[in-house]
């Protein structure tokens, strides 16, 4: 450290200089937020934040989330200055192809970035997930004298985040759950892309968050270091309420001609204005130049190493006092399943196959949870107010509202918030989150579901009431295009099982997947049990398999999923009676099937057999990739109707006769 402490404004100006230089060089970006929040960031990151730049994965670090992710250069400057693996050349590559400084913070690209932000409001939701995970994990593992899980979550957010509806969903829940270690800094600069927000955003934010059950501090001067520090101390003192610190700031602070204006929100300052800004700030250094004394004052490597070593000493003592707990915590933080889990899960699948129940796949899902749940204490479930319909509660569930060490979250009617919170839980580590709603209401959650896939997080979505089979609730509740949307999402696995056996396999696959989310799509109505031999049972996990072999020469293939498998089997029986060689392929998970080797895929779907019919009570267009121009699809091309299930299938032509006629027309 330098012998003489440097003025905090000068230290904050290093952020401003790096931000404006990087945006200018890229000729693209948002300098306003980094320059406006630099003083807040300096106080937090240098004096408060518990982190180790040399080990960004230290489990007991504080989490930092930049919800207003367009201000990414703020975070990159902070990471660079405090000693993370992000050098000045990386900053010079801001917004360039394959750089470690993309336009918005991207999880997995940059050491120290905890989550991908950019879609406004979702960073705040992720932060709620981080704080929820910390509280629950601490309740499960901390013991007297051993607070091995003990850290805060800090979130920066702006006007845009608070305008997004998701901010209401998650902030309301955070207050109800009393997430006292969540501290959010509201960058109240009054400016968005279109100009001064007073024309479209006049909420009383303080009253709003107080009504949620938050501690509200401010407005404070977001450029006054002492006021910022005092606010953080006050936030720490209240351990039962999340805290919102309202910081009045000037966007683009330091720019003499553009500060306080929308001009600096989403565009470079320009060469002339950068010269003027350097002069106004007294920053006498060139582009991307930071003097050594400022680097020394910013570097948190030594302090971070001490913090982690002190914690490691405590954890070592914890290991001696509570060896089994320590071992279990370590396993869960690594994201590893128990060593015996796969063997026990497969034994359960065999048991389901032997039992042969005809039940709704949503019920089969609950049965799987009852089997797998006791084996997996890392499961943290929930539902968006539909637990009794989604059947996500299993016998060992305990709500965290009543028991902080529990394993179930009653999210309320908050599909979007639930999904984004689950992303935060998954990113925190120690849990496998699953959450449920009707498949149609995936649309409310769509962008958070996409973010799960973008970040490759093990989040499990339980979507029930999967088709027109929902019946009388009608087209508002009957999903048509949602399966195609989910299947078209990179990194997303989508399972639509045909019976209880496939449902259990789907759960096992989702739990074992480490590199992305899974959507488990279940029926409301009962589905008949399907008989399988041992090889067929094993092949379910490959995403598609031959369920019913053809008699004689293979002439045609029927491909189906979920509730339509039974219909396909009956059609195959009718066609076999006509003397046709037809097989039925069950394809519960397209993406898993497409990841198999070519030999297996060609064995299930021989390329020379062009007579193919796909049948699914969902949008028909998706299936042409498997049936080709020569094939036919029995499915939906319109929205549904309100009527009993049998009437709907007949009305929309999803019938045995329709499948038989389609096959006959091709062969």
PDB file of N, CA, C and O in Angstrom, residues 224-295:
ATOM      1  N   UNK A 224     -20.584  10.733  -2.445  1.00  0.00           N
ATOM      2  CA  UNK A 224     -20.021  11.040  -1.142  1.00  0.00           C
ATOM      3  C   UNK A 224     -19.582   9.738  -0.487  1.00  0.00           C
ATOM      4  O   UNK A 224     -20.400   8.960   0.002  1.00  0.00           O
ATOM      5  N   UNK A 225     -18.294   9.489  -0.437  1.00  0.00           N
ATOM      6  CA  UNK A 225     -17.761   8.224   0.057  1.00  0.00           C
ATOM      7  C   UNK A 225     -18.181   7.942   1.489  1.00  0.00           C
ATOM      8  O   UNK A 225     -18.495   6.803   1.842  1.00  0.00           O
ATOM      9  N   UNK A 226     -18.168   8.965   2.331  1.00  0.00           N
ATOM     10  CA  UNK A 226     -18.536   8.757   3.727  1.00  0.00           C
ATOM     11  C   UNK A 226     -20.009   8.394   3.870  1.00  0.00           C
ATOM     12  O   UNK A 226     -20.374   7.540   4.683  1.00  0.00           O
ATOM     13  N   UNK A 227     -20.861   9.023   3.083  1.00  0.00           N
ATOM     14  CA  UNK A 227     -22.285   8.695   3.123  1.00  0.00           C
ATOM     15  C   UNK A 227     -22.528   7.267   2.641  1.00  0.00           C
ATOM     16  O   UNK A 227     -23.373   6.545   3.193  1.00  0.00           O
ATOM     17  N   UNK A 228     -21.795   6.861   1.630  1.00  0.00           N
ATOM     18  CA  UNK A 228     -21.929   5.497   1.102  1.00  0.00           C
ATOM     19  C   UNK A 228     -21.496   4.486   2.156  1.00  0.00           C
ATOM     20  O   UNK A 228     -22.180   3.489   2.418  1.00  0.00           O
ATOM     21  N   UNK A 229     -20.351   4.752   2.788  1.00  0.00           N
ATOM     22  CA  UNK A 229     -19.828   3.844   3.810  1.00  0.00           C
ATOM     23  C   UNK A 229     -20.799   3.739   4.988  1.00  0.00           C
ATOM     24  O   UNK A 229     -21.066   2.628   5.499  1.00  0.00           O
ATOM     25  N   UNK A 230     -21.337   4.850   5.415  1.00  0.00           N
ATOM     26  CA  UNK A 230     -22.279   4.847   6.534  1.00  0.00           C
ATOM     27  C   UNK A 230     -23.542   4.062   6.188  1.00  0.00           C
ATOM     28  O   UNK A 230     -24.098   3.344   7.038  1.00  0.00           O
ATOM     29  N   UNK A 231     -23.981   4.183   4.952  1.00  0.00           N
ATOM     30  CA  UNK A 231     -25.175   3.452   4.515  1.00  0.00           C
ATOM     31  C   UNK A 231     -24.937   1.946   4.532  1.00  0.00           C
ATOM     32  O   UNK A 231     -25.823   1.168   4.926  1.00  0.00           O
ATOM     33  N   UNK A 232     -23.753   1.522   4.126  1.00  0.00           N
ATOM     34  CA  UNK A 232     -23.436   0.091   4.123  1.00  0.00           C
ATOM     35  C   UNK A 232     -23.385  -0.444   5.551  1.00  0.00           C
ATOM     36  O   UNK A 232     -23.880  -1.540   5.841  1.00  0.00           O
ATOM     37  N   UNK A 233     -22.797   0.329   6.458  1.00  0.00           N
ATOM     38  CA  UNK A 233     -22.752  -0.077   7.866  1.00  0.00           C
ATOM     39  C   UNK A 233     -24.170  -0.238   8.415  1.00  0.00           C
ATOM     40  O   UNK A 233     -24.480  -1.207   9.115  1.00  0.00           O
ATOM     41  N   UNK A 234     -25.037   0.705   8.092  1.00  0.00           N
ATOM     42  CA  UNK A 234     -26.431   0.621   8.519  1.00  0.00           C
ATOM     43  C   UNK A 234     -27.130  -0.588   7.904  1.00  0.00           C
ATOM     44  O   UNK A 234     -27.915  -1.264   8.578  1.00  0.00           O
ATOM     45  N   UNK A 235     -26.824  -0.886   6.653  1.00  0.00           N
ATOM     46  CA  UNK A 235     -27.417  -2.048   5.990  1.00  0.00           C
ATOM     47  C   UNK A 235     -26.997  -3.335   6.681  1.00  0.00           C
ATOM     48  O   UNK A 235     -27.815  -4.237   6.911  1.00  0.00           O
ATOM     49  N   UNK A 236     -25.729  -3.440   7.041  1.00  0.00           N
ATOM     50  CA  UNK A 236     -25.222  -4.640   7.715  1.00  0.00           C
ATOM     51  C   UNK A 236     -25.875  -4.851   9.076  1.00  0.00           C
ATOM     52  O   UNK A 236     -26.032  -5.995   9.528  1.00  0.00           O
ATOM     53  N   UNK A 237     -26.253  -3.772   9.713  1.00  0.00           N
ATOM     54  CA  UNK A 237     -26.783  -3.868  11.072  1.00  0.00           C
ATOM     55  C   UNK A 237     -28.157  -4.518  11.125  1.00  0.00           C
ATOM     56  O   UNK A 237     -28.547  -5.096  12.146  1.00  0.00           O
ATOM     57  N   UNK A 238     -28.908  -4.435  10.030  1.00  0.00           N
ATOM     58  CA  UNK A 238     -30.240  -5.044   9.979  1.00  0.00           C
ATOM     59  C   UNK A 238     -30.109  -6.399   9.303  1.00  0.00           C
ATOM     60  O   UNK A 238     -29.964  -6.502   8.095  1.00  0.00           O
ATOM     61  N   UNK A 239     -30.190  -7.460  10.092  1.00  0.00           N
ATOM     62  CA  UNK A 239     -29.976  -8.814   9.571  1.00  0.00           C
ATOM     63  C   UNK A 239     -31.261  -9.533   9.209  1.00  0.00           C
ATOM     64  O   UNK A 239     -31.227 -10.673   8.753  1.00  0.00           O
ATOM     65  N   UNK A 240     -32.394  -8.868   9.397  1.00  0.00           N
ATOM     66  CA  UNK A 240     -33.676  -9.520   9.131  1.00  0.00           C
ATOM     67  C   UNK A 240     -34.382  -8.984   7.900  1.00  0.00           C
ATOM     68  O   UNK A 240     -35.392  -9.546   7.480  1.00  0.00           O
ATOM     69  N   UNK A 241     -33.868  -7.897   7.329  1.00  0.00           N
ATOM     70  CA  UNK A 241     -34.493  -7.319   6.147  1.00  0.00           C
ATOM     71  C   UNK A 241     -33.447  -7.076   5.064  1.00  0.00           C
ATOM     72  O   UNK A 241     -32.335  -6.637   5.371  1.00  0.00           O
ATOM     73  N   UNK A 242     -33.776  -7.360   3.805  1.00  0.00           N
ATOM     74  CA  UNK A 242     -32.894  -6.891   2.737  1.00  0.00           C
ATOM     75  C   UNK A 242     -32.884  -5.374   2.736  1.00  0.00           C
ATOM     76  O   UNK A 242     -33.813  -4.730   3.236  1.00  0.00           O
ATOM     77  N   UNK A 243     -31.830  -4.804   2.152  1.00  0.00           N
ATOM     78  CA  UNK A 243     -31.667  -3.355   2.190  1.00  0.00           C
ATOM     79  C   UNK A 243     -31.558  -2.787   0.781  1.00  0.00           C
ATOM     80  O   UNK A 243     -30.829  -3.316  -0.061  1.00  0.00           O
ATOM     81  N   UNK A 244     -32.282  -1.689   0.559  1.00  0.00           N
ATOM     82  CA  UNK A 244     -32.121  -0.890  -0.647  1.00  0.00           C
ATOM     83  C   UNK A 244     -31.481   0.433  -0.252  1.00  0.00           C
ATOM     84  O   UNK A 244     -32.039   1.173   0.564  1.00  0.00           O
ATOM     85  N   UNK A 245     -30.317   0.715  -0.822  1.00  0.00           N
ATOM     86  CA  UNK A 245     -29.656   2.001  -0.616  1.00  0.00           C
ATOM     87  C   UNK A 245     -29.891   2.844  -1.868  1.00  0.00           C
ATOM     88  O   UNK A 245     -29.423   2.497  -2.953  1.00  0.00           O
ATOM     89  N   UNK A 246     -30.624   3.912  -1.710  1.00  0.00           N
ATOM     90  CA  UNK A 246     -30.945   4.780  -2.837  1.00  0.00           C
ATOM     91  C   UNK A 246     -29.855   5.830  -2.961  1.00  0.00           C
ATOM     92  O   UNK A 246     -29.670   6.662  -2.067  1.00  0.00           O
ATOM     93  N   UNK A 247     -29.126   5.774  -4.057  1.00  0.00           N
ATOM     94  CA  UNK A 247     -27.985   6.649  -4.280  1.00  0.00           C
ATOM     95  C   UNK A 247     -28.298   7.646  -5.399  1.00  0.00           C
ATOM     96  O   UNK A 247     -28.479   7.244  -6.554  1.00  0.00           O
ATOM     97  N   UNK A 248     -28.362   8.919  -5.044  1.00  0.00           N
ATOM     98  CA  UNK A 248     -28.558   9.945  -6.068  1.00  0.00           C
ATOM     99  C   UNK A 248     -27.222  10.196  -6.745  1.00  0.00           C
ATOM    100  O   UNK A 248     -26.247  10.614  -6.112  1.00  0.00           O
ATOM    101  N   UNK A 249     -27.191   9.927  -8.047  1.00  0.00           N
ATOM    102  CA  UNK A 249     -25.948  10.060  -8.798  1.00  0.00           C
ATOM    103  C   UNK A 249     -26.167  10.875 -10.059  1.00  0.00           C
ATOM    104  O   UNK A 249     -27.298  11.138 -10.474  1.00  0.00           O
ATOM    105  N   UNK A 250     -25.047  11.246 -10.660  1.00  0.00           N
ATOM    106  CA  UNK A 250     -25.052  11.952 -11.939  1.00  0.00           C
ATOM    107  C   UNK A 250     -24.493  11.000 -12.986  1.00  0.00           C
ATOM    108  O   UNK A 250     -23.337  10.579 -12.895  1.00  0.00           O
ATOM    109  N   UNK A 251     -25.293  10.639 -13.943  1.00  0.00           N
ATOM    110  CA  UNK A 251     -24.823   9.749 -15.000  1.00  0.00           C
ATOM    111  C   UNK A 251     -23.670  10.415 -15.755  1.00  0.00           C
ATOM    112  O   UNK A 251     -23.687  11.613 -16.019  1.00  0.00           O
ATOM    113  N   UNK A 252     -22.634   9.626 -16.041  1.00  0.00           N
ATOM    114  CA  UNK A 252     -21.473  10.168 -16.745  1.00  0.00           C
ATOM    115  C   UNK A 252     -20.668  11.148 -15.921  1.00  0.00           C
ATOM    116  O   UNK A 252     -19.990  12.019 -16.492  1.00  0.00           O
ATOM    117  N   UNK A 253     -20.722  11.004 -14.589  1.00  0.00           N
ATOM    118  CA  UNK A 253     -20.059  11.955 -13.702  1.00  0.00           C
ATOM    119  C   UNK A 253     -18.589  12.139 -14.077  1.00  0.00           C
ATOM    120  O   UNK A 253     -17.832  11.169 -14.184  1.00  0.00           O
ATOM    121  N   UNK A 254     -18.194  13.387 -14.273  1.00  0.00           N
ATOM    122  CA  UNK A 254     -16.833  13.720 -14.672  1.00  0.00           C
ATOM    123  C   UNK A 254     -16.741  14.295 -16.061  1.00  0.00           C
ATOM    124  O   UNK A 254     -15.784  15.009 -16.373  1.00  0.00           O
ATOM    125  N   UNK A 255     -17.724  13.985 -16.890  1.00  0.00           N
ATOM    126  CA  UNK A 255     -17.753  14.510 -18.253  1.00  0.00           C
ATOM    127  C   UNK A 255     -18.375  15.907 -18.228  1.00  0.00           C
ATOM    128  O   UNK A 255     -19.572  16.043 -17.947  1.00  0.00           O
ATOM    129  N   UNK A 256     -17.618  16.957 -18.504  1.00  0.00           N
ATOM    130  CA  UNK A 256     -18.113  18.317 -18.295  1.00  0.00           C
ATOM    131  C   UNK A 256     -19.308  18.701 -19.168  1.00  0.00           C
ATOM    132  O   UNK A 256     -20.129  19.523 -18.760  1.00  0.00           O
ATOM    133  N   UNK A 257     -19.422  18.115 -20.334  1.00  0.00           N
ATOM    134  CA  UNK A 257     -20.476  18.515 -21.253  1.00  0.00           C
ATOM    135  C   UNK A 257     -21.587  17.481 -21.434  1.00  0.00           C
ATOM    136  O   UNK A 257     -22.632  17.793 -22.008  1.00  0.00           O
ATOM    137  N   UNK A 258     -21.362  16.253 -20.968  1.00  0.00           N
ATOM    138  CA  UNK A 258     -22.355  15.207 -21.186  1.00  0.00           C
ATOM    139  C   UNK A 258     -22.905  14.587 -19.916  1.00  0.00           C
ATOM    140  O   UNK A 258     -23.874  13.843 -19.956  1.00  0.00           O
ATOM    141  N   UNK A 259     -22.303  14.855 -18.755  1.00  0.00           N
ATOM    142  CA  UNK A 259     -22.810  14.293 -17.518  1.00  0.00           C
ATOM    143  C   UNK A 259     -24.230  14.783 -17.251  1.00  0.00           C
ATOM    144  O   UNK A 259     -24.600  15.916 -17.563  1.00  0.00           O
ATOM    145  N   UNK A 260     -25.036  13.889 -16.698  1.00  0.00           N
ATOM    146  CA  UNK A 260     -26.418  14.225 -16.398  1.00  0.00           C
ATOM    147  C   UNK A 260     -27.348  14.162 -17.593  1.00  0.00           C
ATOM    148  O   UNK A 260     -28.524  14.491 -17.465  1.00  0.00           O
ATOM    149  N   UNK A 261     -26.845  13.745 -18.749  1.00  0.00           N
ATOM    150  CA  UNK A 261     -27.645  13.711 -19.961  1.00  0.00           C
ATOM    151  C   UNK A 261     -27.663  12.309 -20.554  1.00  0.00           C
ATOM    152  O   UNK A 261     -26.733  11.523 -20.359  1.00  0.00           O
ATOM    153  N   UNK A 262     -28.713  12.021 -21.345  1.00  0.00           N
ATOM    154  CA  UNK A 262     -28.810  10.719 -21.998  1.00  0.00           C
ATOM    155  C   UNK A 262     -27.726  10.511 -23.053  1.00  0.00           C
ATOM    156  O   UNK A 262     -27.482   9.391 -23.494  1.00  0.00           O
ATOM    157  N   UNK A 263     -27.048  11.594 -23.441  1.00  0.00           N
ATOM    158  CA  UNK A 263     -25.994  11.511 -24.462  1.00  0.00           C
ATOM    159  C   UNK A 263     -24.900  10.524 -24.075  1.00  0.00           C
ATOM    160  O   UNK A 263     -24.261   9.921 -24.934  1.00  0.00           O
ATOM    161  N   UNK A 264     -24.649  10.362 -22.772  1.00  0.00           N
ATOM    162  CA  UNK A 264     -23.565   9.493 -22.322  1.00  0.00           C
ATOM    163  C   UNK A 264     -24.054   8.118 -21.882  1.00  0.00           C
ATOM    164  O   UNK A 264     -23.276   7.309 -21.402  1.00  0.00           O
ATOM    165  N   UNK A 265     -25.358   7.863 -22.038  1.00  0.00           N
ATOM    166  CA  UNK A 265     -25.901   6.591 -21.578  1.00  0.00           C
ATOM    167  C   UNK A 265     -25.375   5.428 -22.403  1.00  0.00           C
ATOM    168  O   UNK A 265     -24.826   4.468 -21.855  1.00  0.00           O
ATOM    169  N   UNK A 266     -25.558   5.489 -23.693  1.00  0.00           N
ATOM    170  CA  UNK A 266     -25.251   4.340 -24.536  1.00  0.00           C
ATOM    171  C   UNK A 266     -24.412   4.658 -25.745  1.00  0.00           C
ATOM    172  O   UNK A 266     -24.572   4.023 -26.792  1.00  0.00           O
ATOM    173  N   UNK A 267     -23.497   5.615 -25.630  1.00  0.00           N
ATOM    174  CA  UNK A 267     -22.630   5.983 -26.754  1.00  0.00           C
ATOM    175  C   UNK A 267     -21.301   6.485 -26.215  1.00  0.00           C
ATOM    176  O   UNK A 267     -21.227   7.012 -25.095  1.00  0.00           O
ATOM    177  N   UNK A 268     -20.226   6.328 -26.974  1.00  0.00           N
ATOM    178  CA  UNK A 268     -18.937   6.865 -26.544  1.00  0.00           C
ATOM    179  C   UNK A 268     -19.018   8.371 -26.302  1.00  0.00           C
ATOM    180  O   UNK A 268     -19.826   9.075 -26.924  1.00  0.00           O
ATOM    181  N   UNK A 269     -18.168   8.843 -25.404  1.00  0.00           N
ATOM    182  CA  UNK A 269     -18.141  10.285 -25.141  1.00  0.00           C
ATOM    183  C   UNK A 269     -17.632  11.071 -26.329  1.00  0.00           C
ATOM    184  O   UNK A 269     -18.027  12.227 -26.539  1.00  0.00           O
ATOM    185  N   UNK A 270     -16.744  10.470 -27.128  1.00  0.00           N
ATOM    186  CA  UNK A 270     -16.109  11.172 -28.236  1.00  0.00           C
ATOM    187  C   UNK A 270     -14.729  11.661 -27.822  1.00  0.00           C
ATOM    188  O   UNK A 270     -14.486  11.991 -26.646  1.00  0.00           O
ATOM    189  N   UNK A 271     -13.820  11.751 -28.773  1.00  0.00           N
ATOM    190  CA  UNK A 271     -12.424  12.080 -28.476  1.00  0.00           C
ATOM    191  C   UNK A 271     -12.290  13.420 -27.774  1.00  0.00           C
ATOM    192  O   UNK A 271     -11.550  13.562 -26.785  1.00  0.00           O
ATOM    193  N   UNK A 272     -12.993  14.429 -28.264  1.00  0.00           N
ATOM    194  CA  UNK A 272     -12.870  15.766 -27.681  1.00  0.00           C
ATOM    195  C   UNK A 272     -13.383  15.791 -26.247  1.00  0.00           C
ATOM    196  O   UNK A 272     -12.773  16.402 -25.364  1.00  0.00           O
ATOM    197  N   UNK A 273     -14.509  15.121 -26.009  1.00  0.00           N
ATOM    198  CA  UNK A 273     -15.073  15.118 -24.664  1.00  0.00           C
ATOM    199  C   UNK A 273     -14.195  14.322 -23.708  1.00  0.00           C
ATOM    200  O   UNK A 273     -14.103  14.659 -22.519  1.00  0.00           O
ATOM    201  N   UNK A 274     -13.528  13.296 -24.177  1.00  0.00           N
ATOM    202  CA  UNK A 274     -12.621  12.536 -23.320  1.00  0.00           C
ATOM    203  C   UNK A 274     -11.445  13.406 -22.887  1.00  0.00           C
ATOM    204  O   UNK A 274     -11.020  13.376 -21.727  1.00  0.00           O
ATOM    205  N   UNK A 275     -10.919  14.208 -23.804  1.00  0.00           N
ATOM    206  CA  UNK A 275      -9.862  15.145 -23.443  1.00  0.00           C
ATOM    207  C   UNK A 275     -10.356  16.097 -22.365  1.00  0.00           C
ATOM    208  O   UNK A 275      -9.676  16.364 -21.362  1.00  0.00           O
ATOM    209  N   UNK A 276     -11.554  16.623 -22.560  1.00  0.00           N
ATOM    210  CA  UNK A 276     -12.131  17.555 -21.588  1.00  0.00           C
ATOM    211  C   UNK A 276     -12.380  16.877 -20.250  1.00  0.00           C
ATOM    212  O   UNK A 276     -12.206  17.493 -19.186  1.00  0.00           O
ATOM    213  N   UNK A 277     -12.808  15.608 -20.279  1.00  0.00           N
ATOM    214  CA  UNK A 277     -13.073  14.870 -19.045  1.00  0.00           C
ATOM    215  C   UNK A 277     -11.787  14.620 -18.275  1.00  0.00           C
ATOM    216  O   UNK A 277     -11.747  14.764 -17.048  1.00  0.00           O
ATOM    217  N   UNK A 278     -10.744  14.250 -18.981  1.00  0.00           N
ATOM    218  CA  UNK A 278      -9.451  14.061 -18.320  1.00  0.00           C
ATOM    219  C   UNK A 278      -9.021  15.346 -17.612  1.00  0.00           C
ATOM    220  O   UNK A 278      -8.564  15.321 -16.464  1.00  0.00           O
ATOM    221  N   UNK A 279      -9.191  16.444 -18.270  1.00  0.00           N
ATOM    222  CA  UNK A 279      -8.804  17.722 -17.684  1.00  0.00           C
ATOM    223  C   UNK A 279      -9.668  18.040 -16.472  1.00  0.00           C
ATOM    224  O   UNK A 279      -9.168  18.462 -15.427  1.00  0.00           O
ATOM    225  N   UNK A 280     -10.973  17.828 -16.609  1.00  0.00           N
ATOM    226  CA  UNK A 280     -11.892  18.143 -15.514  1.00  0.00           C
ATOM    227  C   UNK A 280     -11.618  17.279 -14.288  1.00  0.00           C
ATOM    228  O   UNK A 280     -11.762  17.732 -13.144  1.00  0.00           O
ATOM    229  N   UNK A 281     -11.237  16.004 -14.503  1.00  0.00           N
ATOM    230  CA  UNK A 281     -10.964  15.090 -13.393  1.00  0.00           C
ATOM    231  C   UNK A 281      -9.547  15.240 -12.850  1.00  0.00           C
ATOM    232  O   UNK A 281      -9.210  14.656 -11.823  1.00  0.00           O
ATOM    233  N   UNK A 282      -8.687  15.973 -13.567  1.00  0.00           N
ATOM    234  CA  UNK A 282      -7.292  16.033 -13.181  1.00  0.00           C
ATOM    235  C   UNK A 282      -6.571  14.725 -13.443  1.00  0.00           C
ATOM    236  O   UNK A 282      -5.613  14.380 -12.746  1.00  0.00           O
ATOM    237  N   UNK A 283      -7.049  14.009 -14.443  1.00  0.00           N
ATOM    238  CA  UNK A 283      -6.464  12.711 -14.803  1.00  0.00           C
ATOM    239  C   UNK A 283      -5.462  12.941 -15.934  1.00  0.00           C
ATOM    240  O   UNK A 283      -5.807  13.043 -17.095  1.00  0.00           O
ATOM    241  N   UNK A 284      -4.190  13.008 -15.548  1.00  0.00           N
ATOM    242  CA  UNK A 284      -3.150  13.430 -16.486  1.00  0.00           C
ATOM    243  C   UNK A 284      -2.510  12.274 -17.246  1.00  0.00           C
ATOM    244  O   UNK A 284      -1.440  12.437 -17.860  1.00  0.00           O
ATOM    245  N   UNK A 285      -3.159  11.134 -17.279  1.00  0.00           N
ATOM    246  CA  UNK A 285      -2.577   9.946 -17.892  1.00  0.00           C
ATOM    247  C   UNK A 285      -3.242   9.651 -19.233  1.00  0.00           C
ATOM    248  O   UNK A 285      -4.364  10.094 -19.509  1.00  0.00           O
ATOM    249  N   UNK A 286      -2.546   8.888 -20.067  1.00  0.00           N
ATOM    250  CA  UNK A 286      -3.052   8.564 -21.388  1.00  0.00           C
ATOM    251  C   UNK A 286      -4.118   7.484 -21.357  1.00  0.00           C
ATOM    252  O   UNK A 286      -4.507   6.972 -20.293  1.00  0.00           O
ATOM    253  N   UNK A 287      -4.588   7.126 -22.539  1.00  0.00           N
ATOM    254  CA  UNK A 287      -5.624   6.098 -22.657  1.00  0.00           C
ATOM    255  C   UNK A 287      -5.140   4.779 -22.073  1.00  0.00           C
ATOM    256  O   UNK A 287      -4.012   4.344 -22.343  1.00  0.00           O
ATOM    257  N   UNK A 288      -5.956   4.160 -21.244  1.00  0.00           N
ATOM    258  CA  UNK A 288      -5.683   2.876 -20.603  1.00  0.00           C
ATOM    259  C   UNK A 288      -4.434   2.914 -19.715  1.00  0.00           C
ATOM    260  O   UNK A 288      -3.852   1.886 -19.401  1.00  0.00           O
ATOM    261  N   UNK A 289      -4.071   4.086 -19.268  1.00  0.00           N
ATOM    262  CA  UNK A 289      -2.898   4.234 -18.409  1.00  0.00           C
ATOM    263  C   UNK A 289      -3.355   4.492 -16.980  1.00  0.00           C
ATOM    264  O   UNK A 289      -4.110   5.431 -16.713  1.00  0.00           O
ATOM    265  N   UNK A 290      -2.875   3.651 -16.061  1.00  0.00           N
ATOM    266  CA  UNK A 290      -3.174   3.795 -14.643  1.00  0.00           C
ATOM    267  C   UNK A 290      -1.847   3.799 -13.899  1.00  0.00           C
ATOM    268  O   UNK A 290      -1.045   2.866 -14.045  1.00  0.00           O
ATOM    269  N   UNK A 291      -1.569   4.813 -13.095  1.00  0.00           N
ATOM    270  CA  UNK A 291      -0.278   4.865 -12.407  1.00  0.00           C
ATOM    271  C   UNK A 291      -0.165   3.787 -11.333  1.00  0.00           C
ATOM    272  O   UNK A 291      -1.159   3.280 -10.816  1.00  0.00           O
ATOM    273  N   UNK A 292       1.063   3.452 -10.987  1.00  0.00           N
ATOM    274  CA  UNK A 292       1.325   2.332 -10.097  1.00  0.00           C
ATOM    275  C   UNK A 292       0.747   2.569  -8.707  1.00  0.00           C
ATOM    276  O   UNK A 292       0.263   1.623  -8.067  1.00  0.00           O
ATOM    277  N   UNK A 293       0.789   3.811  -8.211  1.00  0.00           N
ATOM    278  CA  UNK A 293       0.276   4.039  -6.862  1.00  0.00           C
ATOM    279  C   UNK A 293      -1.227   3.773  -6.777  1.00  0.00           C
ATOM    280  O   UNK A 293      -1.725   3.301  -5.741  1.00  0.00           O
ATOM    281  N   UNK A 294      -1.948   4.035  -7.864  1.00  0.00           N
ATOM    282  CA  UNK A 294      -3.380   3.747  -7.871  1.00  0.00           C
ATOM    283  C   UNK A 294      -3.620   2.239  -7.947  1.00  0.00           C
ATOM    284  O   UNK A 294      -4.491   1.707  -7.258  1.00  0.00           O
ATOM    285  N   UNK A 295      -2.823   1.543  -8.760  1.00  0.00           N
ATOM    286  CA  UNK A 295      -2.919   0.080  -8.786  1.00  0.00           C
ATOM    287  C   UNK A 295      -2.673  -0.504  -7.393  1.00  0.00           C
ATOM    288  O   UNK A 295      -3.387  -1.411  -6.945  1.00  0.00           O
TER     289      UNK A 295
END
